[in-house]
Coordinates of C-alpha atoms and ligand atoms in Angstrom, one line a residue:
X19 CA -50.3 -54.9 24.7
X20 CA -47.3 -55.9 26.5
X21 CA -43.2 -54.4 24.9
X22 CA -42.9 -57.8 26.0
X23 CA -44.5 -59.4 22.8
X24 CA -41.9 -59.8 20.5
X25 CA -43.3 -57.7 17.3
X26 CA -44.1 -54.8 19.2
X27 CA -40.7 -54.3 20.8
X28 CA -39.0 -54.6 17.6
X29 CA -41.8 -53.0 15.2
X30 CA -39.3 -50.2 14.6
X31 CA -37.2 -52.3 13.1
X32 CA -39.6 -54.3 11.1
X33 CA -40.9 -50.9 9.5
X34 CA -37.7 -49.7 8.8
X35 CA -36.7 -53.0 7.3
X36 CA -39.8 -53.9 5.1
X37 CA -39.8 -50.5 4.1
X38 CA -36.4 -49.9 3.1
X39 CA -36.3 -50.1 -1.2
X40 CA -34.9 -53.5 -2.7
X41 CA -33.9 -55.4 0.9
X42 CA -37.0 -57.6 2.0
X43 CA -37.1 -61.0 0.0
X44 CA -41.3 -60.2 0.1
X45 CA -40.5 -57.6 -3.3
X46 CA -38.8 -60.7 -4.6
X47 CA -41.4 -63.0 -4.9
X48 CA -44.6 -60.1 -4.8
X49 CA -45.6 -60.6 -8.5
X50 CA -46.0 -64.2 -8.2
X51 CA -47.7 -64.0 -4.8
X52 CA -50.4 -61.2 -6.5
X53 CA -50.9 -64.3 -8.9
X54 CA -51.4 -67.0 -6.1
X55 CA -54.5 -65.1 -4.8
X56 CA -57.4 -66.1 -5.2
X57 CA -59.7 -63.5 -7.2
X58 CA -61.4 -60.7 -4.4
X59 CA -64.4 -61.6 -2.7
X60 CA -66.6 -59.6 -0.9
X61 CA -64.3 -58.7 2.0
X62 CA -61.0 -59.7 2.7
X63 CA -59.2 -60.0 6.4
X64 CA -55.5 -59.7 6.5
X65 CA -54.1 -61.4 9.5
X66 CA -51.1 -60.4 11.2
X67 CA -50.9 -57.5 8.4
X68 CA -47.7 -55.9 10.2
X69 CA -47.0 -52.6 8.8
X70 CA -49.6 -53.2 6.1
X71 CA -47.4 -54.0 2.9
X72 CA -50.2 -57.0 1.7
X73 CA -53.1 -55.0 2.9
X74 CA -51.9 -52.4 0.3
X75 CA -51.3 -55.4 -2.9
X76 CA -54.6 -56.6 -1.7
X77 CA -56.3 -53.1 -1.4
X78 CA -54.7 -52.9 -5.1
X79 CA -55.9 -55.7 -6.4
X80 CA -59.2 -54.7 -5.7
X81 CA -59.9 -56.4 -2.5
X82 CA -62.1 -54.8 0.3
X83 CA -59.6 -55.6 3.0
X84 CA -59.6 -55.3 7.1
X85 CA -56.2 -55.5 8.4
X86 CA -55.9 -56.7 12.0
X87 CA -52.4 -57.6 13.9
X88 CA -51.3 -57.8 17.1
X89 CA -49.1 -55.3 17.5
X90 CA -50.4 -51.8 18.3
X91 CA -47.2 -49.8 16.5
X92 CA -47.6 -51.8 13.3
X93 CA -51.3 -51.7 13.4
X94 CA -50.8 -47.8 13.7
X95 CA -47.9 -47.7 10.9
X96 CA -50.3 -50.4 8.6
X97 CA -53.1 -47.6 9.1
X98 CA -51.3 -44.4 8.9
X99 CA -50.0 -45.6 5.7
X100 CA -53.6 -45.8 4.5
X101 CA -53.2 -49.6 4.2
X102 CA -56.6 -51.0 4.0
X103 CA -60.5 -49.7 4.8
X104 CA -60.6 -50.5 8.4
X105 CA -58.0 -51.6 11.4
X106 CA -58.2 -53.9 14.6
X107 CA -56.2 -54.8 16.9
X108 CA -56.6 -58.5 17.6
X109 CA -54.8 -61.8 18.7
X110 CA -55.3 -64.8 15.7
X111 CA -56.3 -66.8 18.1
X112 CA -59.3 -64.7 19.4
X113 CA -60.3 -62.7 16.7
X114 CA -62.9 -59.6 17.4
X115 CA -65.4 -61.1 14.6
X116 CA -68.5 -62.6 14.1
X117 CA -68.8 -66.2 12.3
X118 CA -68.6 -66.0 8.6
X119 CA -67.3 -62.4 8.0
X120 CA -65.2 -62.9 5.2
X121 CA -64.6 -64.8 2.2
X122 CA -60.8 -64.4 2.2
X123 CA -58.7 -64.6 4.6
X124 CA -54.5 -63.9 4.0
X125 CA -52.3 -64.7 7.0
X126 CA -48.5 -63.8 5.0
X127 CA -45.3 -64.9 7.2
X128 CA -47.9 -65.1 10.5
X129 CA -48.4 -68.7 11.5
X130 CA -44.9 -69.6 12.8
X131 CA -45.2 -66.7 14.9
X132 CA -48.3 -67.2 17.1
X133 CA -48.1 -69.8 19.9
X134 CA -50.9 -72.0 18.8
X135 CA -51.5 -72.7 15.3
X136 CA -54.6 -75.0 15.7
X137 CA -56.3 -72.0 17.6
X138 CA -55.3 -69.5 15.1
X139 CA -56.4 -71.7 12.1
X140 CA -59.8 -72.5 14.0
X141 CA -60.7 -69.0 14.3
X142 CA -59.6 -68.2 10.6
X143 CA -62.4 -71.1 9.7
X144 CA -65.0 -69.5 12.1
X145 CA -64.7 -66.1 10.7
X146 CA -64.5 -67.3 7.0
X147 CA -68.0 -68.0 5.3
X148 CA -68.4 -71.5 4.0
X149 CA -66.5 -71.7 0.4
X150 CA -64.3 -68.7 1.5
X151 CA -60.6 -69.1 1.0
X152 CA -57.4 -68.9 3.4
X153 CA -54.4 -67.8 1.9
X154 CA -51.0 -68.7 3.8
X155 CA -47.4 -68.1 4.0
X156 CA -44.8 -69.8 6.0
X157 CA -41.2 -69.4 5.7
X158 CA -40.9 -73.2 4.6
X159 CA -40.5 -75.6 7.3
X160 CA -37.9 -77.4 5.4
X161 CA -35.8 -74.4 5.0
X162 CA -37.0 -72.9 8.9
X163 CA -34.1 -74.6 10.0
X164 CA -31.5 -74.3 7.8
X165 CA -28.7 -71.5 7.2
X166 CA -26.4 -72.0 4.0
X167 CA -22.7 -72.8 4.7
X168 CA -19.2 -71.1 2.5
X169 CA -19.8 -73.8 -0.1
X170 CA -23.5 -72.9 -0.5
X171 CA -24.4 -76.4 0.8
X172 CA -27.5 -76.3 3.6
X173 CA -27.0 -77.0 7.0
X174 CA -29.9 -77.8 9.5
X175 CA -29.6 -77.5 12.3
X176 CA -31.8 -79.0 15.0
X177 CA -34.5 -81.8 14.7
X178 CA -37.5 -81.0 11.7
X179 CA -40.0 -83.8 13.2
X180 CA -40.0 -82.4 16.4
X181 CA -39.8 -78.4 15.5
X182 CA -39.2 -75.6 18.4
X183 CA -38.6 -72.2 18.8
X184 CA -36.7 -69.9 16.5
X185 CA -34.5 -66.9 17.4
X186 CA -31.9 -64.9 15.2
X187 CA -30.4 -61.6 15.1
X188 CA -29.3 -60.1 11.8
X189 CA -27.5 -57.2 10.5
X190 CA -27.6 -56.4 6.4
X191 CA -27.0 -53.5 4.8
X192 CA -26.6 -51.5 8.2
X193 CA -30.1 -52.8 9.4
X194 CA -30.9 -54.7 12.1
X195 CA -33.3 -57.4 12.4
X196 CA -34.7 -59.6 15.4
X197 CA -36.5 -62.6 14.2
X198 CA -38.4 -65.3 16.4
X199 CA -41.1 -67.9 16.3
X200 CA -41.6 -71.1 15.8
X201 CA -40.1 -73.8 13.6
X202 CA -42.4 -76.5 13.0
X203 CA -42.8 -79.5 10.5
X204 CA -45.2 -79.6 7.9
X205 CA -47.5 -81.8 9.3
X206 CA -48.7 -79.9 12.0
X207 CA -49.8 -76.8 9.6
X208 CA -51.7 -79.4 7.2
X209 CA -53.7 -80.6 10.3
X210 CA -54.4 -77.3 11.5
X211 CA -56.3 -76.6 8.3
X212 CA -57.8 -80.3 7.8
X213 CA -59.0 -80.0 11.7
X214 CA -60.7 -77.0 11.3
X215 CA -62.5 -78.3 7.8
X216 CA -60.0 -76.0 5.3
X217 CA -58.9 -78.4 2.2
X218 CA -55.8 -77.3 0.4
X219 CA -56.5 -76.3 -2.8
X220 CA -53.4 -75.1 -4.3
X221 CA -49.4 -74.7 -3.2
X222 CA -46.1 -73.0 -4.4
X223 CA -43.0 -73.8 -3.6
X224 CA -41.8 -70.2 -5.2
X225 CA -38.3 -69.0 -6.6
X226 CA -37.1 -65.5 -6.4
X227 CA -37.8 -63.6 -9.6
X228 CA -34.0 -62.2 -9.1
X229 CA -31.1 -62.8 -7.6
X230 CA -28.6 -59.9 -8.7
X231 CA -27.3 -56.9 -6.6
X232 CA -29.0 -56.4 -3.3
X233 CA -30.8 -60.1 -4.1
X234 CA -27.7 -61.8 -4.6
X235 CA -27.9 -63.3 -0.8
X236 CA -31.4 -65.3 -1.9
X237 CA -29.1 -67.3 -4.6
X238 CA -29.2 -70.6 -2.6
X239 CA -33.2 -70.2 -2.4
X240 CA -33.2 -71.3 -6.3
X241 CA -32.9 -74.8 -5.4
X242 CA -34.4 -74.7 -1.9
X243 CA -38.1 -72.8 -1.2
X244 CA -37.7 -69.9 1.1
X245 CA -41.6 -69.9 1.3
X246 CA -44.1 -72.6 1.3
X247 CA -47.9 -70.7 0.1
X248 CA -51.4 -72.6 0.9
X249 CA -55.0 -71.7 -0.7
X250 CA -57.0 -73.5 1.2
X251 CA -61.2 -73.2 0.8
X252 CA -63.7 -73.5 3.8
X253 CA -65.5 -76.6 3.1
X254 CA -69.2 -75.6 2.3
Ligands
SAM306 C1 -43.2 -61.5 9.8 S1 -44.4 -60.3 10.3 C2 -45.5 -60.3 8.9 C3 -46.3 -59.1 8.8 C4 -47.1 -58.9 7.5 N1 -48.0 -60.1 7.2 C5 -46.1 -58.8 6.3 O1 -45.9 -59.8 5.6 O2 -45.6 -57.7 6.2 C6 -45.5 -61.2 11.5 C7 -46.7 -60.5 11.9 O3 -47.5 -61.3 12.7 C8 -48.0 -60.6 13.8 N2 -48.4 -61.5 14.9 C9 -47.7 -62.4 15.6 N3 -48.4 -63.1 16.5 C10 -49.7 -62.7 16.3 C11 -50.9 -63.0 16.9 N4 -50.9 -63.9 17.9 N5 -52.0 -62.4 16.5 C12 -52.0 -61.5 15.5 N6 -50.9 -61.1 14.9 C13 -49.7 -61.7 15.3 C14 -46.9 -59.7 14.2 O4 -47.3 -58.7 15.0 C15 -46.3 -59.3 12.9 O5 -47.0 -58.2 12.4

């Protein structure tokens, strides 16, 4: 894999920074996300599992999980933590497995970073067995393109209808963090998923569970969802 590809080149810092006690937003909403899943199946892929934080909640919650990424550092990382039973490295939109493989399949904070979200959602419907479930999170394309102003008031910037690509640098608490995708409006996730025959079956708009101390900075996410979560089942 090419250093060119943006989560390799800054895996380092995406380890250190998911890793680091009390300063991802993901330990803010974990408890309610746990609750979102669906119930484990039979065997669960995690897509675009990063340094393998939801391949372990999964893995804890009983699930039988494969966790597959892109990335060959945080593939490593996700396995050297002992993250989930088994490890590939593979691109979301041409995934390594045969049809029907699984009967869940969790893509958390993935889609608005691959190229092609029809692709990626098509090959999540091949691999999932008829009646399995997709479980999604997307930082929420109303929020994608908004940064909160002195007064706390949003700001978006840009145009939502017509999306485009996201890039940001930020520095908190003395870590450093490179962010980029793609911002795109809701419609285009919803037919991905109707396209490739996946029928929504439940959504959350979640709130942070706290906002105090090192979570004071996700205040303004109260009124406005951070995250947008999708079940979605594989119609039979
Ligand atoms: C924001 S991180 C989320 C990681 C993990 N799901 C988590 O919540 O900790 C996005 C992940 O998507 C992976 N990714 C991006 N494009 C991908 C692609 N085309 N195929 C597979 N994984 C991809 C990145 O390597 C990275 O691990």
């Amino acid at each position: 894999m090419s250093t060119d590809f943006h989560w390799e080149r800054y895996a380092g810092e995406w380890i250190e920074w998911v890793r680091t006690p009390d300063h991802d937003a993901f330990w803010v909403y974990v408890q309610q996300f746990r609750e979102f899943l669906p119930p484990p199946g039979s065997h669960t892929l995690d897509l675009g599992c990063g340094e393998g934080r939801v391949s372990r909640e999964l893995t804890d919650l009983g699930h039988r999980v494969t966790a597959s990424d892109l990335s060959p550092s945080l593939l490593e990382a996700a396995e050297r933590a002992g993250s989930a039973a088994d490890y590939r490295l593979a691109d979301a939109a041409a995934l390594p497995f045969a049809d029907d493989s699984f009967d869940r399949v969790v893509a958390y904070n993935v889609l608005m970073d691959v190229p092609d979200v029809p692709a990626a959602v098509a090959e999540v419907a091949r691999v999932l067995a008829p009646g399995g479930e997709f479980t999604m999170s997307v930082v929420h394309p109303f929020a994608d393109r908004c940064t909160v102003d002195d007064s706390g008031r949003f700001v978006m910037a840009g145009d939502y209808l017509t999306g485009g690509v996201f890039s940001a640098a930020e520095t908190r608490a003395g870590l450093d963090m490179h962010w980029d995708g793609w911002s795109r409006p809701l419609h285009e996730y919803f037919d991905a998923l109707t396209s490739a025959g996946l029928a929504v079956t439940a959504m959350r708009e979640p709130k942070p569970e706290r906002v105090d101390g090192p979570y004071s900075g996700l205040e303004p996410w109260r009124r406005m969802p951070l995250f947008l979560w999708l079940n979605a089942r594989h119609r039979a």
